[in-house]
Amino acid sequence: MSSLPSRATDPDSGQRDFDAPSKSQRKRDSTALQDLGEALVALPAERLAAIELPEALRDAIHEARRISKFGALRRQLQYVGKLMRDVDPAPIRAALDALEGHSRSHTAWLHRLERLREQLVDADEGWDALAATHPGADLQRLRQLARNARAERAAARPLRAFRELFQALRELIPEPQPDSTAPVHEHE
C-alpha cells in the first residue's frame, strides 16, 4: 500500500475531502469524454472540419479513422478520450447536436411543421394564418398538395403528396436559429 494520500484526502490535515468527485464519478466523466471522442471519429470529414478542435485532438481523430485493427483502434480512442480531458466539451457537444439535428429548437421546428401540415390536410384550417405570415407563399400549390394528400389517405395510397407538402412547408418556413447563449443539455 502506498503512503501517498489519495486524491480525495487533504494532504495538510489528512482529512478526507468530500467535495472532490468520487472515483466512480471521475470514471463516468472519463467515459463520457471518450464517447464524445468516438462521436467525433464517426463524423464525416466535412462535418468534423466545421468543429473547432485543438490540432493534437484533430490529428488523433484522423489517426483513429485510419486504424482498422480493433485493439489499436481501442487504444487510439482511449488516447482521443485522454486528449478530450484538456478541452471544454460543451462547445463540442453543442456543435455535434447542431450538426446531427438533435437540438431542441430543430426538433420543435419539425414538430411545428408536422402540426401545420396535419391542420392543412385534416381540417383545412390555417390557410389564413399561413397567408398572413408568409405572403409570398404559393398557396395554390400548397392547397393542391393538401387536397392530394387527403385523397391519398382516403384511398390508402402511398402518401407522396403528404411528404411533398411537408417539404414545401419546410422550404417556406425557415428554421429558427438556436440561441448561442442557451445552455446545452445532454441527450436524455
Short mmCIF file of C-alpha atoms in Angstrom, two decimals:
data_model
loop_
_atom_site.label_atom_id
_atom_site.label_comp_id
_atom_site.label_asym_id
_atom_site.label_seq_id
_atom_site.Cartn_x
_atom_site.Cartn_y
_atom_site.Cartn_z
CA MET A 1 0.00 0.00 0.00
CA SER A 2 1.35 3.41 -0.90
CA SER A 3 1.91 6.04 1.76
CA LEU A 4 0.81 8.79 -0.63
CA PRO A 5 -2.56 10.33 0.19
CA SER A 6 -5.45 9.53 -2.14
CA ARG A 7 -6.87 12.24 -4.36
CA ALA A 8 -9.80 12.69 -2.01
CA THR A 9 -7.58 13.26 1.05
CA ASP A 10 -6.34 16.70 2.07
CA PRO A 11 -2.51 16.34 2.31
CA ASP A 12 -2.22 19.04 5.01
CA SER A 13 -4.71 17.73 7.55
CA GLY A 14 -5.03 14.10 6.49
CA GLN A 15 -8.83 14.58 6.46
CA ARG A 16 -10.99 13.29 3.60
CA ASP A 17 -12.24 15.96 1.24
CA PHE A 18 -15.81 15.02 0.42
CA ASP A 19 -16.19 17.81 -2.12
CA ALA A 20 -13.84 16.07 -4.55
CA PRO A 21 -15.50 13.87 -7.18
CA SER A 22 -15.61 10.20 -6.35
CA LYS A 23 -13.60 7.67 -8.30
CA SER A 24 -16.84 6.45 -9.89
CA GLN A 25 -17.75 9.97 -10.98
CA ARG A 26 -14.28 10.53 -12.45
CA LYS A 27 -14.68 7.24 -14.36
CA ARG A 28 -18.12 8.29 -15.69
CA ASP A 29 -16.70 11.67 -16.76
CA SER A 30 -13.76 9.97 -18.48
CA THR A 31 -16.07 7.54 -20.28
CA ALA A 32 -18.34 10.40 -21.39
CA LEU A 33 -15.35 12.23 -22.86
CA GLN A 34 -14.21 9.08 -24.64
CA ASP A 35 -17.75 8.60 -26.04
CA LEU A 36 -17.69 12.20 -27.26
CA GLY A 37 -14.34 11.50 -28.92
CA GLU A 38 -15.80 8.39 -30.59
CA ALA A 39 -18.67 10.50 -31.91
CA LEU A 40 -16.11 12.89 -33.42
CA VAL A 41 -14.26 9.98 -35.05
CA ALA A 42 -17.55 8.77 -36.57
CA LEU A 43 -18.36 12.15 -38.15
CA PRO A 44 -17.90 12.67 -41.88
CA ALA A 45 -14.80 14.72 -42.71
CA GLU A 46 -16.69 17.84 -43.81
CA ARG A 47 -18.72 17.93 -40.59
CA LEU A 48 -15.61 17.39 -38.47
CA ALA A 49 -13.93 20.29 -40.25
CA ALA A 50 -16.77 22.57 -39.11
CA ILE A 51 -15.97 21.94 -35.43
CA GLU A 52 -13.18 23.93 -33.79
CA LEU A 53 -10.73 21.50 -32.17
CA PRO A 54 -7.14 21.67 -30.96
CA GLU A 55 -4.65 20.43 -33.54
CA ALA A 56 -3.45 17.48 -31.43
CA LEU A 57 -7.02 16.25 -30.97
CA ARG A 58 -7.80 16.67 -34.67
CA ASP A 59 -4.66 14.68 -35.57
CA ALA A 60 -5.58 11.90 -33.12
CA ILE A 61 -9.08 11.71 -34.63
CA HIS A 62 -7.67 11.46 -38.16
CA GLU A 63 -5.28 8.74 -36.97
CA ALA A 64 -8.18 6.81 -35.39
CA ARG A 65 -10.02 6.88 -38.73
CA ARG A 66 -7.02 5.36 -40.44
CA ILE A 67 -6.70 2.43 -38.00
CA SER A 68 -8.60 -0.78 -38.77
CA LYS A 69 -7.29 -3.24 -36.15
CA PHE A 70 -9.65 -3.47 -33.17
CA GLY A 71 -7.02 -3.35 -30.41
CA ALA A 72 -5.13 -0.47 -31.97
CA LEU A 73 -8.37 1.41 -32.62
CA ARG A 74 -9.47 0.91 -29.00
CA ARG A 75 -6.15 2.31 -27.74
CA GLN A 76 -6.37 5.25 -30.14
CA LEU A 77 -9.92 6.01 -28.98
CA GLN A 78 -8.67 5.96 -25.38
CA TYR A 79 -5.98 8.42 -26.42
CA VAL A 80 -8.62 10.65 -28.03
CA GLY A 81 -10.56 10.47 -24.75
CA LYS A 82 -7.42 11.47 -22.84
CA LEU A 83 -6.93 14.48 -25.11
CA MET A 84 -10.58 15.40 -24.59
CA ARG A 85 -9.82 15.99 -20.88
CA ASP A 86 -7.88 19.13 -21.83
CA VAL A 87 -10.73 20.55 -23.92
CA ASP A 88 -14.01 22.16 -22.85
CA PRO A 89 -16.57 19.58 -24.07
CA ALA A 90 -19.61 21.91 -24.02
CA PRO A 91 -18.93 23.66 -27.36
CA ILE A 92 -18.12 20.32 -28.98
CA ARG A 93 -21.37 18.78 -27.71
CA ALA A 94 -23.30 21.83 -28.92
CA ALA A 95 -21.69 21.61 -32.37
CA LEU A 96 -22.43 17.87 -32.58
CA ASP A 97 -26.03 18.46 -31.55
CA ALA A 98 -26.43 21.15 -34.18
CA LEU A 99 -24.75 19.05 -36.88
CA GLU A 100 -26.72 15.92 -36.08
CA GLY A 101 -30.04 17.74 -35.76
CA HIS A 102 -30.55 16.82 -32.11
CA SER A 103 -31.04 20.34 -30.89
CA ARG A 104 -34.29 21.07 -29.15
CA SER A 105 -35.06 24.03 -31.41
CA HIS A 106 -34.65 21.92 -34.54
CA THR A 107 -36.94 19.20 -33.17
CA ALA A 108 -39.51 21.77 -32.07
CA TRP A 109 -39.45 23.36 -35.53
CA LEU A 110 -40.05 19.98 -37.21
CA HIS A 111 -42.95 19.29 -34.84
CA ARG A 112 -44.49 22.69 -35.65
CA LEU A 113 -44.27 21.89 -39.36
CA GLU A 114 -45.90 18.49 -38.81
CA ARG A 115 -48.77 20.02 -36.82
CA LEU A 116 -49.31 22.67 -39.51
CA ARG A 117 -49.32 20.01 -42.22
CA GLU A 118 -51.91 18.00 -40.26
CA GLN A 119 -54.09 21.10 -39.86
CA LEU A 120 -53.91 21.89 -43.55
CA VAL A 121 -54.72 18.32 -44.61
CA ASP A 122 -57.25 17.26 -41.98
CA ALA A 123 -59.21 20.32 -41.03
CA ASP A 124 -58.44 22.57 -43.98
CA GLU A 125 -57.60 25.23 -41.37
CA GLY A 126 -54.66 27.54 -41.00
CA TRP A 127 -54.61 28.88 -44.55
CA ASP A 128 -55.37 32.46 -43.48
CA ALA A 129 -52.64 32.43 -40.85
CA LEU A 130 -50.19 30.89 -43.32
CA ALA A 131 -51.02 33.54 -45.93
CA ALA A 132 -50.63 36.33 -43.35
CA THR A 133 -47.26 35.15 -42.02
CA HIS A 134 -45.84 34.15 -45.42
CA PRO A 135 -47.29 36.49 -48.08
CA GLY A 136 -45.02 35.12 -50.83
CA ALA A 137 -46.24 31.54 -50.38
CA ASP A 138 -47.66 29.68 -53.36
CA LEU A 139 -50.99 28.93 -51.65
CA GLN A 140 -52.49 27.38 -54.76
CA ARG A 141 -49.75 24.73 -54.90
CA LEU A 142 -49.94 24.12 -51.15
CA ARG A 143 -53.75 23.72 -51.28
CA GLN A 144 -53.40 21.27 -54.18
CA LEU A 145 -50.85 19.22 -52.21
CA ALA A 146 -53.19 19.21 -49.19
CA ARG A 147 -56.13 18.01 -51.33
CA ASN A 148 -53.95 15.32 -52.93
CA ALA A 149 -52.71 14.20 -49.51
CA ARG A 150 -56.30 13.94 -48.28
CA ALA A 151 -57.26 11.87 -51.34
CA GLU A 152 -54.20 9.60 -50.95
CA ARG A 153 -55.03 8.97 -47.32
CA ALA A 154 -58.68 8.19 -48.13
CA ALA A 155 -57.68 5.77 -50.91
CA ALA A 156 -54.95 4.15 -48.77
CA ARG A 157 -52.34 5.00 -51.41
CA PRO A 158 -48.72 5.94 -50.66
CA LEU A 159 -48.56 9.40 -49.11
CA ARG A 160 -46.45 11.15 -51.72
CA ALA A 161 -48.33 14.48 -51.63
CA PHE A 162 -48.31 14.35 -47.81
CA ARG A 163 -44.49 14.26 -47.87
CA GLU A 164 -44.31 16.88 -50.63
CA LEU A 165 -46.48 19.21 -48.54
CA PHE A 166 -44.11 18.80 -45.60
CA GLN A 167 -41.10 19.58 -47.83
CA ALA A 168 -42.85 22.64 -49.24
CA LEU A 169 -43.63 23.89 -45.72
CA ARG A 170 -40.03 23.18 -44.70
CA GLU A 171 -38.77 25.36 -47.56
CA LEU A 172 -41.33 28.08 -46.83
CA ILE A 173 -40.89 28.36 -43.06
CA PRO A 174 -37.23 28.85 -42.11
CA GLU A 175 -35.72 27.01 -39.17
CA PRO A 176 -35.17 29.30 -36.21
CA GLN A 177 -31.51 29.80 -35.40
CA PRO A 178 -30.57 28.42 -31.98
CA ASP A 179 -29.62 30.89 -29.28
CA SER A 180 -25.88 30.58 -28.70
CA THR A 181 -26.30 31.72 -25.09
CA ALA A 182 -28.77 28.97 -24.22
CA PRO A 183 -27.42 26.12 -22.10
CA VAL A 184 -26.57 22.91 -23.88
CA HIS A 185 -28.36 19.84 -22.50
CA GLU A 186 -27.19 16.26 -22.56
CA HIS A 187 -29.19 13.72 -24.55
CA GLU A 188 -31.99 12.40 -22.41
#
